[in-house]
Short mmCIF file of C-alpha atoms in Angstrom, two decimals:
data_model
loop_
_atom_site.label_atom_id
_atom_site.label_comp_id
_atom_site.label_asym_id
_atom_site.label_seq_id
_atom_site.Cartn_x
_atom_site.Cartn_y
_atom_site.Cartn_z
CA MET A 1 0.05 -0.10 -0.08
CA ILE A 2 2.86 2.46 0.70
CA VAL A 3 5.80 2.15 -1.52
CA LYS A 4 7.95 4.99 0.00
CA PRO A 5 8.19 7.16 3.14
CA SER A 6 6.09 9.95 3.08
CA VAL A 7 4.19 12.07 5.56
CA ALA A 8 2.75 10.15 8.66
CA TRP A 9 0.49 11.53 11.52
CA LEU A 10 0.96 9.42 14.92
CA VAL A 11 -1.88 10.06 17.49
CA GLY A 12 -0.68 8.99 20.98
CA ALA A 13 3.10 9.34 20.25
CA SER A 14 4.54 10.36 23.54
CA SER A 15 5.27 7.10 25.02
CA GLY A 16 5.07 3.39 24.64
CA ILE A 17 4.24 1.86 21.17
CA GLY A 18 3.32 5.12 19.59
CA GLN A 19 6.61 6.88 20.63
CA ALA A 20 8.81 3.64 19.43
CA LEU A 21 6.68 3.83 15.88
CA ALA A 22 7.28 7.41 15.62
CA PHE A 23 11.27 7.03 15.64
CA ALA A 24 10.87 3.97 13.60
CA LEU A 25 9.17 5.79 10.76
CA ALA A 26 11.89 8.75 11.19
CA GLU A 27 14.37 6.50 11.01
CA VAL A 28 13.74 5.29 7.63
CA GLY A 29 12.69 8.76 6.04
CA TRP A 30 9.21 9.50 7.20
CA LYS A 31 8.20 13.15 8.00
CA VAL A 32 6.26 12.24 11.06
CA ALA A 33 3.74 14.58 12.80
CA ILE A 34 3.47 13.55 16.33
CA SER A 35 0.64 14.23 18.54
CA ALA A 36 -0.25 13.95 22.20
CA ARG A 37 -1.75 16.17 25.15
CA ARG A 38 1.41 17.41 26.42
CA ILE A 39 3.78 19.19 24.37
CA GLU A 40 7.14 18.80 26.50
CA PRO A 41 7.51 15.04 25.72
CA LEU A 42 6.51 15.74 21.97
CA GLN A 43 9.48 18.47 21.93
CA ALA A 44 12.10 16.10 23.63
CA MET A 45 11.15 13.67 20.73
CA GLN A 46 11.78 16.30 18.10
CA ALA A 47 15.13 17.27 19.79
CA ARG A 48 16.20 13.42 19.18
CA ASN A 49 14.96 13.62 15.31
CA PRO A 50 14.18 16.81 13.44
CA LEU A 51 11.77 14.53 10.93
CA LEU A 52 9.30 14.40 14.24
CA THR A 53 7.21 17.54 14.66
CA PRO A 54 5.02 18.01 17.40
CA TYR A 55 1.15 18.98 17.06
CA PRO A 56 -0.19 18.65 20.46
CA LEU A 57 -4.15 17.76 20.87
CA ASP A 58 -6.81 16.11 22.98
CA VAL A 59 -8.40 13.12 21.35
CA THR A 60 -11.66 14.01 23.29
CA ASP A 61 -11.63 17.38 21.33
CA VAL A 62 -12.64 16.63 17.85
CA GLN A 63 -12.02 20.25 16.75
CA SER A 64 -8.48 20.04 18.02
CA LEU A 65 -7.94 16.64 15.75
CA HIS A 66 -9.56 18.67 12.58
CA GLN A 67 -7.06 21.80 13.35
CA ALA A 68 -3.95 19.43 13.78
CA ALA A 69 -4.57 17.80 10.37
CA ALA A 70 -5.18 20.64 8.86
CA ALA A 71 -2.08 22.02 9.88
CA ILE A 72 0.00 18.85 9.13
CA THR A 73 -1.45 19.05 5.49
CA ARG A 74 -0.41 22.74 5.12
CA GLU A 75 3.18 22.45 6.65
CA LEU A 76 4.48 19.02 5.98
CA GLY A 77 2.00 17.41 2.86
CA ASP A 78 -0.92 15.08 2.10
CA ILE A 79 -1.14 12.67 4.98
CA GLU A 80 -0.23 9.29 3.78
CA LEU A 81 -0.60 7.20 6.80
CA CYS A 82 -2.45 8.01 9.95
CA VAL A 83 -2.01 6.02 13.36
CA LEU A 84 -4.86 6.49 15.76
CA ASN A 85 -2.85 5.03 18.66
CA ALA A 86 -4.03 7.20 21.74
CA GLY A 87 -5.10 4.93 24.53
CA ASP A 88 -5.46 4.43 28.50
CA TYR A 89 -5.61 1.84 30.61
CA THR A 90 -6.84 1.37 34.15
CA PRO A 91 -7.52 -2.17 35.87
CA MET A 92 -10.97 -2.37 37.45
CA PRO A 93 -11.66 -5.27 39.56
CA LEU A 94 -15.62 -5.49 40.37
CA ALA A 95 -15.25 -3.96 43.79
CA ASP A 96 -13.79 -0.85 42.28
CA PHE A 97 -16.78 -0.52 39.78
CA ASP A 98 -16.25 2.95 38.69
CA LEU A 99 -18.65 4.67 36.12
CA THR A 100 -16.39 7.43 35.65
CA LEU A 101 -13.55 5.12 34.58
CA PHE A 102 -15.82 3.51 32.01
CA ARG A 103 -16.53 6.96 30.34
CA LYS A 104 -12.87 7.95 30.72
CA LEU A 105 -11.60 5.11 28.52
CA CYS A 106 -14.48 4.96 26.30
CA ASP A 107 -13.90 8.76 25.59
CA VAL A 108 -10.13 8.05 24.78
CA ASN A 109 -9.71 4.53 23.61
CA TYR A 110 -12.92 4.41 21.35
CA LEU A 111 -14.53 7.95 20.67
CA GLY A 112 -10.99 9.26 20.57
CA VAL A 113 -10.27 6.88 17.53
CA VAL A 114 -13.62 8.10 16.14
CA ASN A 115 -12.85 11.55 16.48
CA GLY A 116 -9.86 10.99 14.62
CA LEU A 117 -11.51 9.33 11.76
CA ASP A 118 -13.67 12.40 11.44
CA ALA A 119 -10.48 14.44 10.90
CA ILE A 120 -8.58 12.31 8.44
CA LEU A 121 -11.14 10.60 6.30
CA PRO A 122 -12.38 13.41 4.46
CA LEU A 123 -8.62 14.25 3.40
CA MET A 124 -7.95 10.79 2.05
CA LEU A 125 -11.17 10.13 0.70
CA THR A 126 -10.81 13.26 -1.55
CA ARG A 127 -7.46 12.01 -2.67
CA GLY A 128 -8.87 8.39 -3.15
CA ARG A 129 -5.75 7.02 -1.14
CA GLY A 130 -4.15 6.67 2.25
CA GLN A 131 -3.48 4.15 5.19
CA ILE A 132 -5.06 4.27 8.45
CA LEU A 133 -4.03 2.12 11.37
CA LEU A 134 -6.33 2.04 14.63
CA THR A 135 -4.77 0.57 17.60
CA ALA A 136 -7.05 -1.75 19.67
CA SER A 137 -5.48 -4.86 21.31
CA ILE A 138 -5.77 -8.38 22.05
CA ALA A 139 -7.60 -7.68 24.91
CA GLY A 140 -10.52 -6.85 22.84
CA TYR A 141 -10.82 -10.44 21.61
CA ARG A 142 -12.89 -11.50 24.60
CA GLY A 143 -13.80 -10.09 27.59
CA LEU A 144 -11.26 -10.35 30.54
CA PRO A 145 -11.96 -10.46 34.20
CA LYS A 146 -10.79 -6.91 35.66
CA SER A 147 -10.58 -5.43 32.78
CA ALA A 148 -14.19 -4.49 31.72
CA PRO A 149 -13.56 -0.89 30.68
CA TYR A 150 -10.47 -1.26 28.71
CA SER A 151 -11.37 -4.68 26.98
CA ALA A 152 -14.88 -3.11 26.12
CA SER A 153 -13.39 -0.13 24.42
CA LYS A 154 -10.83 -2.26 22.29
CA ALA A 155 -13.31 -4.60 21.34
CA ALA A 156 -15.33 -1.49 20.17
CA VAL A 157 -12.08 -0.45 18.17
CA ILE A 158 -11.89 -3.70 16.37
CA SER A 159 -15.57 -3.90 15.53
CA LEU A 160 -15.42 -0.22 14.21
CA ALA A 161 -12.54 -0.99 11.92
CA GLU A 162 -14.18 -4.62 10.57
CA SER A 163 -17.29 -2.24 9.77
CA LEU A 164 -15.45 0.48 7.95
CA HIS A 165 -12.70 -1.75 6.27
CA LEU A 166 -14.71 -2.83 3.00
CA GLU A 167 -16.34 0.47 2.46
CA LEU A 168 -13.06 2.42 2.70
CA LYS A 169 -11.05 -0.03 0.37
CA ALA A 170 -13.74 0.38 -2.18
CA LYS A 171 -12.54 4.21 -1.96
CA GLY A 172 -8.77 3.66 -2.10
CA VAL A 173 -8.23 3.94 1.67
CA LEU A 174 -6.75 0.90 3.41
CA LEU A 175 -8.06 0.97 7.36
CA ARG A 176 -6.25 -1.57 9.54
CA VAL A 177 -6.37 -2.68 13.12
CA VAL A 178 -3.29 -3.31 15.39
CA ASN A 179 -3.69 -5.71 18.09
CA PRO A 180 -0.97 -5.66 20.28
CA GLY A 181 -0.54 -8.37 23.28
CA PHE A 182 1.29 -7.24 26.33
CA VAL A 183 4.01 -4.44 25.51
CA ARG A 184 6.13 -3.01 28.32
CA SER A 185 4.90 0.75 28.85
CA PRO A 186 3.62 2.98 31.66
CA LEU A 187 0.31 1.61 31.01
CA THR A 188 1.05 -2.11 31.24
CA ASP A 189 3.14 -0.98 34.37
CA LYS A 190 0.15 -0.99 36.23
CA ASN A 191 -0.50 -4.68 36.21
CA ALA A 192 0.43 -6.43 38.99
CA PHE A 193 0.19 -10.03 37.40
CA LYS A 194 2.79 -11.52 35.25
CA MET A 195 2.24 -10.74 31.69
CA PRO A 196 2.77 -13.77 29.30
CA PHE A 197 4.84 -13.08 26.10
CA LEU A 198 5.77 -9.54 27.21
CA MET A 199 7.28 -7.43 24.37
CA GLU A 200 9.40 -4.31 24.45
CA VAL A 201 8.00 -1.39 22.34
CA GLU A 202 10.96 -1.40 20.04
CA GLY A 203 9.78 -4.85 19.19
CA ALA A 204 6.02 -3.97 18.97
CA ALA A 205 7.08 -1.15 16.63
CA GLN A 206 9.23 -3.21 14.33
CA ALA A 207 6.50 -5.68 14.23
CA ILE A 208 4.16 -2.66 12.79
CA MET A 209 6.89 -1.70 10.38
CA ARG A 210 7.35 -5.16 8.70
CA ASP A 211 3.47 -5.43 7.97
CA LEU A 212 3.19 -1.56 6.57
CA PRO A 213 3.49 -2.44 3.00
CA ARG A 214 0.92 -5.30 3.21
CA GLN A 215 -2.52 -5.46 2.62
CA ASN A 216 -3.72 -7.69 5.56
CA PHE A 217 -6.58 -6.16 7.72
CA GLU A 218 -5.04 -7.20 11.09
CA ILE A 219 -1.57 -6.55 12.54
CA ALA A 220 -1.32 -8.58 15.91
CA PHE A 221 1.48 -9.60 17.97
CA PRO A 222 3.18 -11.45 19.40
CA LYS A 223 2.02 -14.24 17.06
CA ARG A 224 1.97 -16.99 19.53
CA PHE A 225 -0.01 -14.97 22.09
CA ALA A 226 -2.53 -13.75 19.21
CA TYR A 227 -2.89 -17.14 18.19
CA LEU A 228 -3.78 -18.57 21.50
CA MET A 229 -6.26 -15.52 22.06
CA LYS A 230 -8.19 -15.90 18.92
CA ALA A 231 -8.63 -19.75 19.78
CA LEU A 232 -10.32 -18.69 22.76
CA ARG A 233 -12.95 -16.70 20.76
CA ILE A 234 -14.04 -19.93 19.00
CA LEU A 235 -14.70 -21.61 22.65
CA PRO A 236 -18.34 -21.74 23.82
CA TYR A 237 -19.04 -19.57 26.80
CA TRP A 238 -19.04 -22.29 29.41
CA LEU A 239 -15.48 -23.28 28.44
CA TYR A 240 -14.10 -19.88 28.18
CA PHE A 241 -15.44 -19.16 31.77
CA LYS A 242 -14.19 -22.16 33.03
CA LEU A 243 -10.57 -21.71 31.69
CA THR A 244 -10.63 -17.96 32.97
CA LYS A 245 -12.07 -18.19 36.21
CA GLY A 246 -8.66 -18.56 37.85
CA THR A 247 -8.05 -14.96 36.99
CA VAL A 248 -11.18 -13.55 39.10
#
């Protein structure tokens, strides 16, 4: 889909996978617009690589996304790759059921992606080309105990991508979903349990980079963990709950 480095817009670039991917893209010649709420980490990234240009915004404010998209197009050129990666995570056992947390994670993880699409789709559809990556999670494959707000928000992103993929492909725009497993970051540092197949952010970024030229709908990693979780999706509920009750 993408044959040579051009202009990329990475939303959610200040840490974790987003930051590592921004540097990986810049290292091979991409001009990368980097967005997050706070300007300071974005400026620190730009100091390390001048191909990174900060455009701070809040994904819950759709107008700030539209303004950033217009500014990037004006200053850097047409956006050929857009990665909507902003996300948040907080574990939530039943004893800590919190409506505010549900709303917060929905606003950032799901509606933040919808806001990003509202900003980028008109630009790509007008040109009839472009690639969009939506960062969801392997945690969105099935509901996981103690992770209701996060799993639900990421499942929504997966369903959103599935729903839009064919319509956008017919218009020349490739919409794909990125489903990471456990990747070491400030968010996964909140987990108190041993995380299987834990990856470093650099490995996650390289997994995405390897798949950029391809047409496959999903980019999932690490592969073994993704296959395991996909297998759980086909199990009947009674067996799935039996296998996962030990996590409660």
